[in-house]
GROMACS .gro file of C-alpha atoms in nm:
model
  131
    1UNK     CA    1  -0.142  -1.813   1.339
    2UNK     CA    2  -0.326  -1.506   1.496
    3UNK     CA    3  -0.162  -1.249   1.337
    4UNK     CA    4  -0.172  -1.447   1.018
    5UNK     CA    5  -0.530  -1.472   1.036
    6UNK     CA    6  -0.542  -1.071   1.160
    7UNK     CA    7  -0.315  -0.985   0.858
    8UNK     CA    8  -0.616  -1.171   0.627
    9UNK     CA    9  -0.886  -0.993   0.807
   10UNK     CA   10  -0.725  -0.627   0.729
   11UNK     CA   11  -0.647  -0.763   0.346
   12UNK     CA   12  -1.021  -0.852   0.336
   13UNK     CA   13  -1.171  -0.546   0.440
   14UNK     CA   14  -0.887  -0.339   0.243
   15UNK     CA   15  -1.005  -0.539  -0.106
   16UNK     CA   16  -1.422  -0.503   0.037
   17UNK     CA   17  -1.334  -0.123   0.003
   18UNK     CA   18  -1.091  -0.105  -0.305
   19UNK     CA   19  -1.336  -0.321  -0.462
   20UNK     CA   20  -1.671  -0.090  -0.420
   21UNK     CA   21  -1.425   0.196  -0.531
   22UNK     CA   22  -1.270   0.094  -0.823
   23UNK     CA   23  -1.638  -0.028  -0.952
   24UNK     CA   24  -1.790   0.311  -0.931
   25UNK     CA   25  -1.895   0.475  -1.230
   26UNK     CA   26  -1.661   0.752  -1.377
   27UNK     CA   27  -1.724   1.130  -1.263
   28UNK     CA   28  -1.903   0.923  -0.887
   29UNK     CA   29  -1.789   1.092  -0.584
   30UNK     CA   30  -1.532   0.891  -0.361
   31UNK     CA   31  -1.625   0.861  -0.088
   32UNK     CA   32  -1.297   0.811   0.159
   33UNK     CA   33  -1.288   0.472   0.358
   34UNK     CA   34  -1.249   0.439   0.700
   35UNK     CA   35  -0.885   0.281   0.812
   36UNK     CA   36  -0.932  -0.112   0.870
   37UNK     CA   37  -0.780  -0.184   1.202
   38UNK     CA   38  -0.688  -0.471   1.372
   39UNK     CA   39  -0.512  -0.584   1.714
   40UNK     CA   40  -0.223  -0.724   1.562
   41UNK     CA   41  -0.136  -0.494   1.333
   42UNK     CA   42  -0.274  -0.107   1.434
   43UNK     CA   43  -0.474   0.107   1.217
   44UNK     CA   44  -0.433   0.081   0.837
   45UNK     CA   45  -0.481   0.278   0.525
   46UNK     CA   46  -0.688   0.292   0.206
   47UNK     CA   47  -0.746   0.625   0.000
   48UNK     CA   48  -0.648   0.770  -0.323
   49UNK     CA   49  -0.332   1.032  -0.353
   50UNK     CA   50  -0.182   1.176  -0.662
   51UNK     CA   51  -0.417   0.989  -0.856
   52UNK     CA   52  -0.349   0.610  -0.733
   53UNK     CA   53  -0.520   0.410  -0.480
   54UNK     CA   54  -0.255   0.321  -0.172
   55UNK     CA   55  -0.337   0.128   0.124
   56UNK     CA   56  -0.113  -0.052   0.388
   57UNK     CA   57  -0.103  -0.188   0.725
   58UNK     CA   58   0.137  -0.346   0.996
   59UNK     CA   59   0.482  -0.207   1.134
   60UNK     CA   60   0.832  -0.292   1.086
   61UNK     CA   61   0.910  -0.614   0.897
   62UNK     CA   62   0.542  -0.719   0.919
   63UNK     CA   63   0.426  -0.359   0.722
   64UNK     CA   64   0.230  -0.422   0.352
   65UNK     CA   65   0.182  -0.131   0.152
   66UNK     CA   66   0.001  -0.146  -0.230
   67UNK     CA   67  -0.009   0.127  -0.513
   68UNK     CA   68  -0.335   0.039  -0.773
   69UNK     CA   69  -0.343  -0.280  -0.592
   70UNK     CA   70   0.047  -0.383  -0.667
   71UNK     CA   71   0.240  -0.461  -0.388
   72UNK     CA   72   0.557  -0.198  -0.263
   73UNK     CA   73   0.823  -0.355  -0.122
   74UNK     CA   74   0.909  -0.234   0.181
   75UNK     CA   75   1.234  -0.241   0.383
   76UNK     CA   76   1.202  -0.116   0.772
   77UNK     CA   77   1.518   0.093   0.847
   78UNK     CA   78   1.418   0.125   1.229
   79UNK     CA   79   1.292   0.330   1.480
   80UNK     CA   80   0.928   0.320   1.223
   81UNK     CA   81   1.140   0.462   0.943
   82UNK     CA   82   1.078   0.267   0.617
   83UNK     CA   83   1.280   0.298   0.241
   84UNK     CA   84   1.131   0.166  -0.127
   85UNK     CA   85   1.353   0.078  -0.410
   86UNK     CA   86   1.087   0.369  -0.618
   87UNK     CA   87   1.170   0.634  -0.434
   88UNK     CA   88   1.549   0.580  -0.422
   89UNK     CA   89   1.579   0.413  -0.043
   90UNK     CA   90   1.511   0.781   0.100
   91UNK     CA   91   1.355   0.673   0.474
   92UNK     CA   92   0.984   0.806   0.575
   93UNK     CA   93   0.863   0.745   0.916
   94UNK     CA   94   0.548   0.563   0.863
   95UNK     CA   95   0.364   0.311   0.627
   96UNK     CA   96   0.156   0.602   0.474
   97UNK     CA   97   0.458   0.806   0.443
   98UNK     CA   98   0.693   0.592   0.250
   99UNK     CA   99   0.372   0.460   0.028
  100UNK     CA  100   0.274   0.839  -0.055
  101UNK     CA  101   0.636   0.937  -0.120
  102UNK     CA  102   0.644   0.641  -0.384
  103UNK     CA  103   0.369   0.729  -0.540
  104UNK     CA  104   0.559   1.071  -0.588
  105UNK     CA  105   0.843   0.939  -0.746
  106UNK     CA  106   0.659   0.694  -0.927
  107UNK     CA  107   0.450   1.012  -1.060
  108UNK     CA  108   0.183   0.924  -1.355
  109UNK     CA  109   0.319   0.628  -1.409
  110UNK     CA  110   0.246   0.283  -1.373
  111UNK     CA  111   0.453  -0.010  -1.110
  112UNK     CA  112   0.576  -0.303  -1.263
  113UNK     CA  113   0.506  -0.600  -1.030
  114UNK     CA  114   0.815  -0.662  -0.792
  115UNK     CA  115   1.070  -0.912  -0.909
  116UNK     CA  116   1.090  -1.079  -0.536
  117UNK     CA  117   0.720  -1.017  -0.355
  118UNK     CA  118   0.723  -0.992   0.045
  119UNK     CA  119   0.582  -1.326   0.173
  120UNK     CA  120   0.356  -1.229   0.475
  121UNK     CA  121   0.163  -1.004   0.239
  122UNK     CA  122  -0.126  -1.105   0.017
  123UNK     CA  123  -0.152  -1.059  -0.376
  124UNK     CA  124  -0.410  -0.933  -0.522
  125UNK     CA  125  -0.570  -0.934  -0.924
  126UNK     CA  126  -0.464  -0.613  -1.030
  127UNK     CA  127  -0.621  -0.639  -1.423
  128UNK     CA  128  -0.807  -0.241  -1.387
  129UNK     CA  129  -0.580  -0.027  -1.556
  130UNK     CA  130  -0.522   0.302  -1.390
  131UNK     CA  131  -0.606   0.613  -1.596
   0.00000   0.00000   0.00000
């Protein structure tokens, strides 16, 4: 139940942030967000690379990673290596690293939700289109 509760508290201040960012007025400066952490599950991200907003949290099975607010499925391949059916099950070490290599293989365009989302990680509205 702890780490359950954890997991929500990261998720919360992850959507606080990628809410007051994707509300700014075009042409505002972006101002990058500090890493949520929590005890449970480290130091997470939130920023914007290659043009899409990625954030994620957690470590092997218990990692959640999001591209413009859609969830990535993840699959840990040990030893904090971690492959994605977008970028063609190549293993990054890291969260960050497997969400940023994604987004370069997903390049300018847009994810289609996943077929079968990961349980322990929340959903969130995605109805902002990305530009």
């Amino acid at each position: 139940m702890g780490r359950a509760v954890a997991g929500l508290g990261v998720a919360a201040a992850a959507l606080s942030v990628a809410g007051s960012v994707s509300a700014a007025p075009a042409g505002a400066p972006r101002v990058p967000a500090q890493p949520a952490a929590s005890p449970s599950y480290g130091t997470g991200f939130f920023e914007v690379y290659h043009g899409h907003h990625i954030m994620g949290w957690g470590h092997d099975r218990s990692a959640c990673a999001y591209i413009d607010g859609m969830q990535l499925v993840l699959y840990a391949a040990g030893a904090g290596q971690y492959t994605s059916a977008l970028q063609a099950f190549q293993p990054e070490r890291g969260v960050r690293a497997i969400t940023r290599a994604s987004v370069r293989a997903l390049g300018k365009y847009h994810m289609a939700p996943p077929r079968d989302v990961v349980a322990h990680c929340p959903r969130f509205a995605t109805g902002a289109q990305h530009s």
